[in-house]
Amino acid sequence: MPAEPLKTGNAAAPEMLRQYVERIEHLEEEKAQLMADIRDVYAEAKGHGLDPKVMRQVIKMRGMDRQSLMEQDAMIELYRSHLGLD
């Protein structure tokens, strides 16, 4: 099924599309640079003896609300217990 034509109803549609594409491309470039910066910070932390894998988990946990974090902790504890990892 072919894509629908631009629904702007005027001749400026190709220019509008180009602007959106360029904005997205610019943001993708910024995202790539940010990801490289984040990798550098993890490498620096690792150089100081910290564990990047654990840091990623802690960062994820910091973004969770308290209730979700408590539920996750309880499930992890249950799974560890069932697998004899306590």
GROMACS .gro file of C-alpha atoms in nm:
model
   86
    1MET     CA    1   0.000   0.000   0.000
    2PRO     CA    2   0.159   0.332  -0.103
    3ALA     CA    3   0.218   0.603   0.153
    4GLU     CA    4  -0.034   0.885   0.170
    5PRO     CA    5   0.074   1.213   0.009
    6LEU     CA    6   0.164   1.506   0.232
    7LYS     CA    7  -0.155   1.654   0.373
    8THR     CA    8  -0.060   2.019   0.389
    9GLY     CA    9  -0.254   2.123   0.083
   10ASN     CA   10   0.015   2.358  -0.046
   11ALA     CA   11   0.335   2.362  -0.245
   12ALA     CA   12   0.545   2.416   0.069
   13ALA     CA   13   0.505   2.050   0.169
   14PRO     CA   14   0.842   1.936   0.026
   15GLU     CA   15   1.020   2.219   0.209
   16MET     CA   16   0.841   2.131   0.533
   17LEU     CA   17   0.942   1.767   0.492
   18ARG     CA   18   1.305   1.865   0.428
   19GLN     CA   19   1.307   2.079   0.744
   20TYR     CA   20   1.170   1.795   0.957
   21VAL     CA   21   1.421   1.549   0.813
   22GLU     CA   22   1.709   1.789   0.876
   23ARG     CA   23   1.595   1.850   1.234
   24ILE     CA   24   1.578   1.478   1.299
   25GLU     CA   25   1.920   1.424   1.142
   26HIS     CA   26   2.065   1.697   1.363
   27LEU     CA   27   1.909   1.543   1.673
   28GLU     CA   28   2.044   1.199   1.575
   29GLU     CA   29   2.393   1.350   1.550
   30GLU     CA   30   2.352   1.506   1.895
   31LYS     CA   31   2.227   1.174   2.032
   32ALA     CA   32   2.532   0.992   1.892
   33GLN     CA   33   2.762   1.247   2.056
   34LEU     CA   34   2.578   1.216   2.388
   35MET     CA   35   2.606   0.837   2.374
   36ALA     CA   36   2.980   0.869   2.313
   37ASP     CA   37   3.007   1.107   2.608
   38ILE     CA   38   2.817   0.863   2.830
   39ARG     CA   39   3.049   0.578   2.725
   40ASP     CA   40   3.345   0.799   2.816
   41VAL     CA   41   3.201   0.867   3.162
   42TYR     CA   42   3.147   0.495   3.223
   43ALA     CA   43   3.505   0.426   3.109
   44GLU     CA   44   3.634   0.696   3.343
   45ALA     CA   45   3.434   0.553   3.633
   46LYS     CA   46   3.566   0.204   3.553
   47GLY     CA   47   3.918   0.346   3.561
   48HIS     CA   48   3.849   0.457   3.917
   49GLY     CA   49   3.740   0.107   4.018
   50LEU     CA   50   3.363   0.141   3.978
   51ASP     CA   51   3.153  -0.121   3.799
   52PRO     CA   52   2.972   0.031   3.497
   53LYS     CA   53   2.723  -0.257   3.485
   54VAL     CA   54   2.614  -0.189   3.843
   55MET     CA   55   2.611   0.185   3.775
   56ARG     CA   56   2.367   0.129   3.486
   57GLN     CA   57   2.138  -0.069   3.716
   58VAL     CA   58   2.151   0.201   3.984
   59ILE     CA   59   2.073   0.473   3.728
   60LYS     CA   60   1.774   0.272   3.606
   61MET     CA   61   1.657   0.224   3.965
   62ARG     CA   62   1.688   0.596   4.042
   63GLY     CA   63   1.434   0.661   3.766
   64MET     CA   64   1.177   0.432   3.924
   65ASP     CA   65   0.915   0.535   4.176
   66ARG     CA   66   0.950   0.394   4.526
   67GLN     CA   67   0.661   0.146   4.491
   68SER     CA   68   0.794   0.000   4.165
   69LEU     CA   69   1.140  -0.027   4.315
   70MET     CA   70   1.007  -0.212   4.620
   71GLU     CA   71   0.808  -0.450   4.398
   72GLN     CA   72   1.113  -0.518   4.183
   73ASP     CA   73   1.331  -0.582   4.488
   74ALA     CA   74   1.073  -0.826   4.626
   75MET     CA   75   1.055  -1.015   4.296
   76ILE     CA   76   1.433  -1.034   4.268
   77GLU     CA   77   1.457  -1.164   4.623
   78LEU     CA   78   1.186  -1.424   4.548
   79TYR     CA   79   1.360  -1.540   4.229
   80ARG     CA   80   1.697  -1.558   4.404
   81SER     CA   81   1.541  -1.764   4.682
   82HIS     CA   82   1.379  -2.006   4.435
   83LEU     CA   83   1.712  -2.049   4.257
   84GLY     CA   84   1.910  -2.094   4.578
   85LEU     CA   85   2.107  -1.775   4.529
   86ASP     CA   86   2.067  -1.634   4.879
   0.00000   0.00000   0.00000
